[in-house]
Short mmCIF file of C-alpha atoms and ligand atoms in Angstrom, two decimals:
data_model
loop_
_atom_site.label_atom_id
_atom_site.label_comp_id
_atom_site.label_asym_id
_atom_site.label_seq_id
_atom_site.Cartn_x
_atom_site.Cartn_y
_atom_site.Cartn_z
CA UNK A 1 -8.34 10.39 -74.00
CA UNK A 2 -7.74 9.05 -70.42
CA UNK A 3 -6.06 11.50 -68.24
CA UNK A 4 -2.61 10.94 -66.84
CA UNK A 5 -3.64 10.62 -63.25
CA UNK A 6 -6.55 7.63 -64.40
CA UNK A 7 -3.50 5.87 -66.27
CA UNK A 8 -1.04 6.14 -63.37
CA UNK A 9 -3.48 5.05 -60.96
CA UNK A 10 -4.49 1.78 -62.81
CA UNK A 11 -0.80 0.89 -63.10
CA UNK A 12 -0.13 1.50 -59.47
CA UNK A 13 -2.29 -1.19 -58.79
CA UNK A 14 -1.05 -3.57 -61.21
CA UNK A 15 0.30 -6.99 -59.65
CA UNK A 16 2.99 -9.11 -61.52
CA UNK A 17 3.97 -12.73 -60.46
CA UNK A 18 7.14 -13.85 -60.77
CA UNK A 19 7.81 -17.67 -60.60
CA UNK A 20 10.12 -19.00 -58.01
CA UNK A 21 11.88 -21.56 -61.00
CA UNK A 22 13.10 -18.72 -63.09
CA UNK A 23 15.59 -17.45 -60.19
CA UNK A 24 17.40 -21.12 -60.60
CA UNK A 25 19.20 -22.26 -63.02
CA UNK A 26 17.73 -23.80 -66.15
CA UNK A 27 18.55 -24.36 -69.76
CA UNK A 28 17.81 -26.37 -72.75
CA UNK A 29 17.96 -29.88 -73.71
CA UNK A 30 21.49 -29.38 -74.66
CA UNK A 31 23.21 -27.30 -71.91
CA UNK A 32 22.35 -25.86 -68.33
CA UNK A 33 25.02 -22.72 -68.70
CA UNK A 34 25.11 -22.26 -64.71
CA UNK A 35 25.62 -18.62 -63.31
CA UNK A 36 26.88 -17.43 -60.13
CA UNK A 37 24.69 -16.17 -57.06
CA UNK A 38 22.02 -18.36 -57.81
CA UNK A 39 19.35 -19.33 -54.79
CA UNK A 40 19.95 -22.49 -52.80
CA UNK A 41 16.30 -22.90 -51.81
CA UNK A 42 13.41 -21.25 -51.90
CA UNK A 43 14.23 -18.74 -49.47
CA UNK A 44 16.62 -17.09 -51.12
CA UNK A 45 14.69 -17.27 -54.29
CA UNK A 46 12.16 -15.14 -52.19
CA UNK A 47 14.90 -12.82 -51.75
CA UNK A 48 15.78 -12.51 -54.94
CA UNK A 49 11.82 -11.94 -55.89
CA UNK A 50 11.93 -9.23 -53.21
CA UNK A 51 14.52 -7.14 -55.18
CA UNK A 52 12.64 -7.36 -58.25
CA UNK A 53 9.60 -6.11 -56.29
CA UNK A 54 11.97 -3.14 -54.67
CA UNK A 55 13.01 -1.50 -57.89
CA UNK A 56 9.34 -1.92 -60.33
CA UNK A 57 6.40 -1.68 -56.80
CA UNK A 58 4.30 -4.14 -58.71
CA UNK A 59 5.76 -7.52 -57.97
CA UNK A 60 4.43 -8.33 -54.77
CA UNK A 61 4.13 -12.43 -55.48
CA UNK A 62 5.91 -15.21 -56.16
CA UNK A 63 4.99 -18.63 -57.71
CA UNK A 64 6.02 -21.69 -55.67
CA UNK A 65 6.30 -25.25 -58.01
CA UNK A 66 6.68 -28.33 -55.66
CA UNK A 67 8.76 -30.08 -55.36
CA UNK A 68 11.12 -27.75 -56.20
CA UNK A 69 10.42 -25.57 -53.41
CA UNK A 70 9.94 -28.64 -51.35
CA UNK A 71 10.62 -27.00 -47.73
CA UNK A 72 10.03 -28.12 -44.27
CA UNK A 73 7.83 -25.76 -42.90
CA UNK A 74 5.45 -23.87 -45.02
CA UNK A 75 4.19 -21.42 -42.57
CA UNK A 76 7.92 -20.51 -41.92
CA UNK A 77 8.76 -19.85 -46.20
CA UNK A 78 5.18 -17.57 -45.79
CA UNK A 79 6.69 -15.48 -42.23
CA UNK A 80 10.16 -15.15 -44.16
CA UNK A 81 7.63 -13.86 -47.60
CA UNK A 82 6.01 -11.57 -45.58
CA UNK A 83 8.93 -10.13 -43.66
CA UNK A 84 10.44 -9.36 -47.15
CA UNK A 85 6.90 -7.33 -48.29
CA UNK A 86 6.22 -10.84 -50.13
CA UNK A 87 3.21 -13.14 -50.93
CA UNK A 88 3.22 -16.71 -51.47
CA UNK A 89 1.43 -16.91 -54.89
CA UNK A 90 0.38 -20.10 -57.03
CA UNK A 91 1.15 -23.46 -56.07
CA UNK A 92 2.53 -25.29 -59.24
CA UNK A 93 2.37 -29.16 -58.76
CA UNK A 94 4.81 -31.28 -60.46
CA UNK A 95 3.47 -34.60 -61.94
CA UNK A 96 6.01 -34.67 -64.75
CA UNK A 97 9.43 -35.42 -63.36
CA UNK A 98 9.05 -38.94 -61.14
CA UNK A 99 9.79 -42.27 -63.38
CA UNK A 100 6.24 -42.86 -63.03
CA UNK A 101 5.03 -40.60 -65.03
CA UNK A 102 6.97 -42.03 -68.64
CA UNK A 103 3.47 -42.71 -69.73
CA UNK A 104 1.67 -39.68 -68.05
CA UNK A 105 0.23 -38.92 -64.23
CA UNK A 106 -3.45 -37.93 -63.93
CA UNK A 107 -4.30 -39.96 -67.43
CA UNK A 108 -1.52 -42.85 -67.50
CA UNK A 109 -3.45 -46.35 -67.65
CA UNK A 110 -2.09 -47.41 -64.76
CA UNK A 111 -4.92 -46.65 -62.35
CA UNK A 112 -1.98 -46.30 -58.98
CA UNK A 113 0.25 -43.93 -60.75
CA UNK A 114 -2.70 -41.77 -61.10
CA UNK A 115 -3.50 -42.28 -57.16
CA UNK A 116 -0.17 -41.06 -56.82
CA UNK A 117 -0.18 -37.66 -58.85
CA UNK A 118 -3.44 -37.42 -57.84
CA UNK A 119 -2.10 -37.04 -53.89
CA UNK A 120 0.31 -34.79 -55.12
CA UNK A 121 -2.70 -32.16 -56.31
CA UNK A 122 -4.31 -32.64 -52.92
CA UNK A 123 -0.86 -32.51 -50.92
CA UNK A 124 -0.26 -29.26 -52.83
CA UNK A 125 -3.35 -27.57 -51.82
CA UNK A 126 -2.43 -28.16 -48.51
CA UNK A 127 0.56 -26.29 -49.59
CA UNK A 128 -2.06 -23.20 -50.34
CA UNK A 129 -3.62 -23.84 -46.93
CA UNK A 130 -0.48 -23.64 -44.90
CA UNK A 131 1.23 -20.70 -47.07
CA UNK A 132 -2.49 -18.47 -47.84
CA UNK A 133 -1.93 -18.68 -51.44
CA UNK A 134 -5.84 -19.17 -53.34
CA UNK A 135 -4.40 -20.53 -56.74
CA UNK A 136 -4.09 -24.23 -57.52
CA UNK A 137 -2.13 -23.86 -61.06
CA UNK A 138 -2.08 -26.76 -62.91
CA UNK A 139 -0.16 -27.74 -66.36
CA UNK A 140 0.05 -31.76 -67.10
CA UNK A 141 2.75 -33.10 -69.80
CA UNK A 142 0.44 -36.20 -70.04
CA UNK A 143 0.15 -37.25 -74.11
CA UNK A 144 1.47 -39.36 -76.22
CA UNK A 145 4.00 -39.77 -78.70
CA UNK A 146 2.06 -42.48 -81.40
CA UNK A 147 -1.32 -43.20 -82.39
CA UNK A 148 -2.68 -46.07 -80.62
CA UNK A 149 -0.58 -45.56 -77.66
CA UNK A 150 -3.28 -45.15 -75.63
CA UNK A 151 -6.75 -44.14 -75.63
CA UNK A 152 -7.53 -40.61 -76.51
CA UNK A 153 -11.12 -40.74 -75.29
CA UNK A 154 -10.37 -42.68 -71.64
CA UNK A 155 -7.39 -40.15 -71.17
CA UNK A 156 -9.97 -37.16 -71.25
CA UNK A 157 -12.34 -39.32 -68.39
CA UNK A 158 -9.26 -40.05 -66.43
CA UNK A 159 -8.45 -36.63 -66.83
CA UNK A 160 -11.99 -35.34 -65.29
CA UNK A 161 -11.83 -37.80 -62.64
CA UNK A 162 -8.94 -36.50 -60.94
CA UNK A 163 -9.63 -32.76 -61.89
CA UNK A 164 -12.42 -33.32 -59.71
CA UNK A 165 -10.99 -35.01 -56.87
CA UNK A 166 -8.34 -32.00 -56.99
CA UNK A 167 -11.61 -29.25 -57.21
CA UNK A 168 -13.53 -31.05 -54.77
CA UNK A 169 -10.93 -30.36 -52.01
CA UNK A 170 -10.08 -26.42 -52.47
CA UNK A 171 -11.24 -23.93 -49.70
CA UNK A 172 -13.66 -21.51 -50.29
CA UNK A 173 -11.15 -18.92 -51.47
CA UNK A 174 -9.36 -20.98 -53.48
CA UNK A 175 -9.36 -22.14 -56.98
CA UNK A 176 -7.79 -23.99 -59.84
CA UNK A 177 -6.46 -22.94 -63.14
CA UNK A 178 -6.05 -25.05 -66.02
CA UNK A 179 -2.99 -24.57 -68.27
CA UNK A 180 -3.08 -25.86 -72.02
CA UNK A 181 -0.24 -26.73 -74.04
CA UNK A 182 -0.64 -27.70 -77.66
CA UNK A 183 2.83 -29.89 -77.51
CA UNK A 184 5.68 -30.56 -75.85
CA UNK A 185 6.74 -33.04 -74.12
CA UNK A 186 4.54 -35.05 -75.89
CA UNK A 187 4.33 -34.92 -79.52
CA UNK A 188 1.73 -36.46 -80.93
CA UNK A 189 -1.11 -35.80 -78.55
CA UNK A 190 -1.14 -33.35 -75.81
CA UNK A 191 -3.83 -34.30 -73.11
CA UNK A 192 -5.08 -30.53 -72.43
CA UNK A 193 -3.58 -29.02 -75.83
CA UNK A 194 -6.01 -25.98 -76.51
CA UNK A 195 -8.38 -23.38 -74.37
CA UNK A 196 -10.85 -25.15 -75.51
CA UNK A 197 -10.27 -28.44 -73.71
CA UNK A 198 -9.26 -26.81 -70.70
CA UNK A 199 -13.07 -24.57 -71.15
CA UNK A 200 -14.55 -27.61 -71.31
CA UNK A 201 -13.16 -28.81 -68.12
CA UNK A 202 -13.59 -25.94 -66.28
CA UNK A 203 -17.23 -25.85 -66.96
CA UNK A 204 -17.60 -29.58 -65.97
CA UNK A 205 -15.68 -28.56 -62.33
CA UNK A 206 -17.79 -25.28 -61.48
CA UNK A 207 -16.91 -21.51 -60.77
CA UNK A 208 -13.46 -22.17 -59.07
CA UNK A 209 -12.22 -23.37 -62.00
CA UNK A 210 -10.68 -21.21 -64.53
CA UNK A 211 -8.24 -21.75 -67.65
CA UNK A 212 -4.60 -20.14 -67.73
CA UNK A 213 -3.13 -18.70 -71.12
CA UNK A 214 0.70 -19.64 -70.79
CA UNK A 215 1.31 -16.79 -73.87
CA UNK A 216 4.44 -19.55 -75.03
CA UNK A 217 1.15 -22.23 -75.54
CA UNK A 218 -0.65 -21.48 -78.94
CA UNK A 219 1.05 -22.31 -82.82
CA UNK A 220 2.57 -19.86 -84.53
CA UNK A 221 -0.30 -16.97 -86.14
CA UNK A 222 -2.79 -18.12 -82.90
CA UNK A 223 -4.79 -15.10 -82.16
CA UNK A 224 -4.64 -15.08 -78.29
CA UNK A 225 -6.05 -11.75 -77.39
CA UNK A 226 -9.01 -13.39 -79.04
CA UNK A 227 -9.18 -16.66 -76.66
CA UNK A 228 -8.50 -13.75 -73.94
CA UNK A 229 -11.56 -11.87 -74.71
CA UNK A 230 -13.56 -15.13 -75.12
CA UNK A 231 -12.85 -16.41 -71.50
CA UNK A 232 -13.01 -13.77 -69.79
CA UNK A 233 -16.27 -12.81 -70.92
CA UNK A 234 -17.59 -16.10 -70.09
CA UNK A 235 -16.36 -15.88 -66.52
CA UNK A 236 -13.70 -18.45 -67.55
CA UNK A 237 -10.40 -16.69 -67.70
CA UNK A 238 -8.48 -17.30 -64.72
CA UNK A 239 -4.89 -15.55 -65.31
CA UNK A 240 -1.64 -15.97 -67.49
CA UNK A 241 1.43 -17.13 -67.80
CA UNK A 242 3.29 -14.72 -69.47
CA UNK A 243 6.58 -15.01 -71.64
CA UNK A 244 7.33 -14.70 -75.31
CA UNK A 245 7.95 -17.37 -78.23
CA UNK A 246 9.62 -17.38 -81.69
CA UNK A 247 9.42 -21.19 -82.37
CA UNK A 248 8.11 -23.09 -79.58
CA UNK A 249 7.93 -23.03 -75.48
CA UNK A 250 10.77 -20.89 -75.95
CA UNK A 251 9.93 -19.54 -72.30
CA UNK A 252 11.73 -16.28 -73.44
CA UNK A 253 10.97 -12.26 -71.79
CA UNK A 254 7.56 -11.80 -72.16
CA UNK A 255 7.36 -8.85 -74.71
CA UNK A 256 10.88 -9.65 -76.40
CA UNK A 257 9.73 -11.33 -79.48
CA UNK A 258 6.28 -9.65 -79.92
CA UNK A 259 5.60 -6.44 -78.00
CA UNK A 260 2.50 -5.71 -80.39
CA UNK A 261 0.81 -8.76 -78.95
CA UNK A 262 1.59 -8.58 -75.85
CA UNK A 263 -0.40 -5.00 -76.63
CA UNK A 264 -3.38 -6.63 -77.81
CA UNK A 265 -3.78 -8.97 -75.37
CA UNK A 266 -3.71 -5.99 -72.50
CA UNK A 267 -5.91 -4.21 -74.72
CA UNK A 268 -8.73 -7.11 -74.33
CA UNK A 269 -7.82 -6.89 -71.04
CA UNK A 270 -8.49 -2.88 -70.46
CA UNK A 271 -11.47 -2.93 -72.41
CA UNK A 272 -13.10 -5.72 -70.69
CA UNK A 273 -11.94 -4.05 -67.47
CA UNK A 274 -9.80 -7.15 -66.22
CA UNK A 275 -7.04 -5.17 -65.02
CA UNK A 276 -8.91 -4.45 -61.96
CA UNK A 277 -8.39 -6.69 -58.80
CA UNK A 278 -11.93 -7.30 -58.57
CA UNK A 279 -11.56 -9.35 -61.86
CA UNK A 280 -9.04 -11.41 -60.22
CA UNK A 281 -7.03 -12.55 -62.97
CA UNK A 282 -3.33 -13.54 -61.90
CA UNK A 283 -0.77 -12.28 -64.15
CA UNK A 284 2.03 -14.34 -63.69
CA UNK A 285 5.67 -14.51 -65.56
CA UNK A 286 6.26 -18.19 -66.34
CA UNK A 287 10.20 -17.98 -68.02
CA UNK A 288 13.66 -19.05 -67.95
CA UNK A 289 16.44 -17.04 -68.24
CA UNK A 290 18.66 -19.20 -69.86
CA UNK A 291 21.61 -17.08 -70.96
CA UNK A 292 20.98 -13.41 -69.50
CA UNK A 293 21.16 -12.95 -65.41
CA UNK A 294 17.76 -13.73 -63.95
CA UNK A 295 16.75 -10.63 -61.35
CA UNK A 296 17.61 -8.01 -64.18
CA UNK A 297 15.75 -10.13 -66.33
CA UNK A 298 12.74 -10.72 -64.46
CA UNK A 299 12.67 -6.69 -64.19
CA UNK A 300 12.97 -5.99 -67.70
CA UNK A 301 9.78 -8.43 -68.57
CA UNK A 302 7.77 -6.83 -65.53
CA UNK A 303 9.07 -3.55 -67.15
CA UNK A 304 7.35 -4.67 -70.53
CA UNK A 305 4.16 -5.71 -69.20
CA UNK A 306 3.82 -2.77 -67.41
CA UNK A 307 4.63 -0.78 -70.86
CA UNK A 308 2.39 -2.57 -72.54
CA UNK A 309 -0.41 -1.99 -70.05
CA UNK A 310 0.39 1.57 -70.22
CA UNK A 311 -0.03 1.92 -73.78
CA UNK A 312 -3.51 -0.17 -73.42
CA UNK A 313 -4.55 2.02 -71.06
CA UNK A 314 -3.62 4.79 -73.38
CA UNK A 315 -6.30 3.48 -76.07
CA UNK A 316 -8.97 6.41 -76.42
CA UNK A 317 -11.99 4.19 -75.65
CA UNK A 318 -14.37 6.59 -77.06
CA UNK A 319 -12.95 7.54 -80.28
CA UNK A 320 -12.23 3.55 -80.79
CA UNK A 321 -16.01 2.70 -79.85
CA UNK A 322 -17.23 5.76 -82.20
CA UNK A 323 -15.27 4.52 -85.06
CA UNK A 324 -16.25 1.06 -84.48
CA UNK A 325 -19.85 1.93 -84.61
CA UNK A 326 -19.06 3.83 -88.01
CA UNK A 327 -17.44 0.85 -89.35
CA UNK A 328 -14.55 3.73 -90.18
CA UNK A 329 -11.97 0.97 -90.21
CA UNK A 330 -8.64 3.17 -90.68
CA UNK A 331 -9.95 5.60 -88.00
CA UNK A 332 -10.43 2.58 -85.62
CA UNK A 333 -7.18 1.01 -86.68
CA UNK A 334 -5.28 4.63 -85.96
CA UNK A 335 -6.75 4.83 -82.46
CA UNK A 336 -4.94 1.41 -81.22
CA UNK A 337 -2.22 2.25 -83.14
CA UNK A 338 -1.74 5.77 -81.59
CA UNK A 339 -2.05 4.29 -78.19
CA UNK A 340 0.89 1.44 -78.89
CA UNK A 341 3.35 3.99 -81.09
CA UNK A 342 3.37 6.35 -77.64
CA UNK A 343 6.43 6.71 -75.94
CA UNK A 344 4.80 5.06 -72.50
CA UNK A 345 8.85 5.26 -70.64
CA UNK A 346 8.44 9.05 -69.19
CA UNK A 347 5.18 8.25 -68.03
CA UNK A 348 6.03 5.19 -66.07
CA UNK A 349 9.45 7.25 -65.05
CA UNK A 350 6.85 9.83 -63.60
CA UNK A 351 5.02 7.08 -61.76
CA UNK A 352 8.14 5.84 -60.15
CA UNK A 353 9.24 8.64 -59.08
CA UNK A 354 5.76 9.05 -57.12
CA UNK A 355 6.17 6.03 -56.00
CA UNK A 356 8.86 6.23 -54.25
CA UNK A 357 11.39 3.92 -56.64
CA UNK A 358 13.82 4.80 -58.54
CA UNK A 359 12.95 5.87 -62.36
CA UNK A 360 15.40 3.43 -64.32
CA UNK A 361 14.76 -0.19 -62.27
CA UNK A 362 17.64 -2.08 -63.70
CA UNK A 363 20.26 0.44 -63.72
CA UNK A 364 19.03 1.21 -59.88
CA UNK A 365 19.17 -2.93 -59.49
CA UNK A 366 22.59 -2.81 -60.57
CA UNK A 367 23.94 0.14 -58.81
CA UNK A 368 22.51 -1.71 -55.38
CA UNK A 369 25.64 -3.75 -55.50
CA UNK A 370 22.98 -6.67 -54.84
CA UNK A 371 24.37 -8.87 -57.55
CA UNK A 372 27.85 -8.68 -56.15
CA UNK A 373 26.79 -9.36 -52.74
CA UNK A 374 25.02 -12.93 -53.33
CA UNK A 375 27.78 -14.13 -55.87
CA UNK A 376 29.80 -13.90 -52.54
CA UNK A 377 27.14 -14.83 -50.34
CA UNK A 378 26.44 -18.33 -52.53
CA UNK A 379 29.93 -19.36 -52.94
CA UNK A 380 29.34 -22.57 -51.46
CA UNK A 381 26.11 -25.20 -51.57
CA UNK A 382 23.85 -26.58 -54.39
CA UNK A 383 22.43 -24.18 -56.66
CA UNK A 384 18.72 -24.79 -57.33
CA UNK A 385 17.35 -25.82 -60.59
CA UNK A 386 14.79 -28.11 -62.21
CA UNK A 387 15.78 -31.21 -60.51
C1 PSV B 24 5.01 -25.99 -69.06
O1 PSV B 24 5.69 -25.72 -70.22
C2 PSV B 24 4.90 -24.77 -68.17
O2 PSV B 24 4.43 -23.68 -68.91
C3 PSV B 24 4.02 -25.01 -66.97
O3 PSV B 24 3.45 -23.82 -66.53
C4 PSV B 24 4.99 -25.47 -65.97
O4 PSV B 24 4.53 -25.44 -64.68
C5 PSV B 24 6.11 -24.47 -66.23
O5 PSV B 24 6.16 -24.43 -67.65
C6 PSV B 24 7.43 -24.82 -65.66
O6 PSV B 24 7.79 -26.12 -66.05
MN1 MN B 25 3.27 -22.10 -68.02
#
């Protein structure tokens, strides 16, 4: 069994992203339901990031998508970061929301829209330059909606031409990861829909390109802790996007609507000994909080990735591997099992308390009166959201 101190350790060092979009407002198709004290630029979505790093210690990131977080001077957003005990973290482009891109950016058949999203890439990694941040994280809604719209096979060389024209320029620190989405916005055809593509791509590129599991990517029954184990073995896992699903990209709390595989995927992840730094895999939140407030929110799903990389860490390695080796499938099945059933809330209470935060995060965040303040504060201006 690993001792307490081993356990507390690892999670000490854990490092959760959260994404600069989920402090706006957003909402469905239907209905942006818009709440007060919501960030007018990306400044005070830092500070909002900064209180969800206060109250959980292992949120030290944040996610920029652009041009949503379009500012004037980069170097300034990365000095006002910093002063709040902040990093600049992935730079999101954004090829999907310009009237160009009806028919798709990096693989539409018009050879000049591509030009253009394809100087969006480049303009975004001198984003990373100017702000420090070493991830280039890409998702495209390129597809199409009816056979014979377009070329299936010319979209995929399109698609490695500019890949490479976006690889070809990142620093020797930084790198790219390649999101896959099965569907959504397009419906028939997705141009990266499955790790598999994205692989594929990556391998093409070279080493500083990596794929990114957005958890809210797979159809339903998709065994993800097993695409997890696959990359990262091969060198080829580059970090996540979590949140959680019922239906589709429901963009939900990451450990909401399945805790248990949320589990399994941090249990590939212990085992394979990707939870330390060196690994350098990002774990990053990618949600919306559509109905609930978004900085108690954002806590709660750091709260249940932490939990559920407690209980991973929690997995007696030894009896698991001993049983495994028996083929004593029941034993082997108890020892995960154990580890999730465990109570993992004193323990992370304990940590807390050694480090310095308070044990219960959101009833701390709401005692702080910090919700109160910037509902005042944010009276007047433009909210930010997905526009
Ligand atoms: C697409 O659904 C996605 O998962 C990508 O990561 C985007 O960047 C993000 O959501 C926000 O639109
Ligand atoms: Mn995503």
């Amino acid at each position: 069994m690993p001792d307490r101190k081993t356990v507390k350790d690892a999670l000490r060092e854990q490092w959760i992203e959260t994404p600069s979009w989920a402090y706006g407002n957003s909402g469905t198709r239907f209905k942006t339901f818009l709440q007060d004290g919501i960030p007018r630029d990306p400044f005070e979505k830092l500070d909002d990031a900064a209180q969800v790093h206060a109250h959980t210690g292992v949120a030290p990131s944040v996610a920029l998508h652009i041009p949503w977080d379009r500012v004037e001077d980069y170097g300034e957003l990365d000095q006002h970061a910093r002063s709040l005990g902040l990093r600049i973290g992935a730079i999101n482009p954004n090829t999907f929301q310009e009237p160009e891109y009806k028919l798709g950016s990096i693989c539409n058949p018009d050879p000049a829209v591509r030009e253009k999203a394809i100087g969006h890439l480049l303009e975004c990694v001198d984003i990373m330059d100017a702000t420090g941040s070493d991830i280039l994280s890409l998702w495209f809604a390129d597809g199409l909606n009816y056979p014979g719209q377009d070329s299936l096979a010319e979209r995929q060389q399109r698609l490695s031409e500019a890949l490479r024209r976006a690889y070809d320029r990142l620093g020797a620190d930084q790198r790219m990861l390649l999101e896959y989405k099965f569907f959504e916005p397009a419906f028939y055809a997705t141009d990266v829909p499955d790790w598999g593509t994205s692989y594929a791509h990556c391998v093409d590129l070279g080493e500083k390109a990596q794929v990114l599991v957005d958890t809210g990517h797979h159809a339903p029954g998709t065994n993800i802790e097993f695409i997890v184990a696959f990359l990262f073995a091969r060198g080829k896992l580059g970090g996540f996007h979590f949140n959680s699903r019922f239906y589709a990209d429901d963009d939900l709390m990451v450990g909401a609507a399945d805790p248990f595989q949320l589990f399994r995927i941090m249990h590939e992840i212990v085992s394979a000994g990707a939870l330390d730094a060196s690994a350098n895999i990002a774990f990053m939140l990618d949600q919306c909080h559509n109905l609930e407030p978004k900085i108690p929110a954002l806590i709660r799903s750091v709260l249940n990735v932490q939990e559920a990389t407690a209980k991973a860490l929690l997995v007696d390695s030894e009896a698991l591997a001993a049983a495994q080796r028996e083929g004593d499938v029941l034993t082997a099945n108890a020892v995960l099992m154990d580890a999730y059933n465990t109570d993992v809330r004193p323990l992370l209470a304990e940590l807390r308390e050694d480090m310095g935060i308070d044990p219960d995060p959101i009833a701390a965040y709401h005692r702080s009166g910090y919700a109160e303040k910037i509902i005042e504060a944010r009276k007047d201006g433009t909210p930010a959201g997905w526009g």
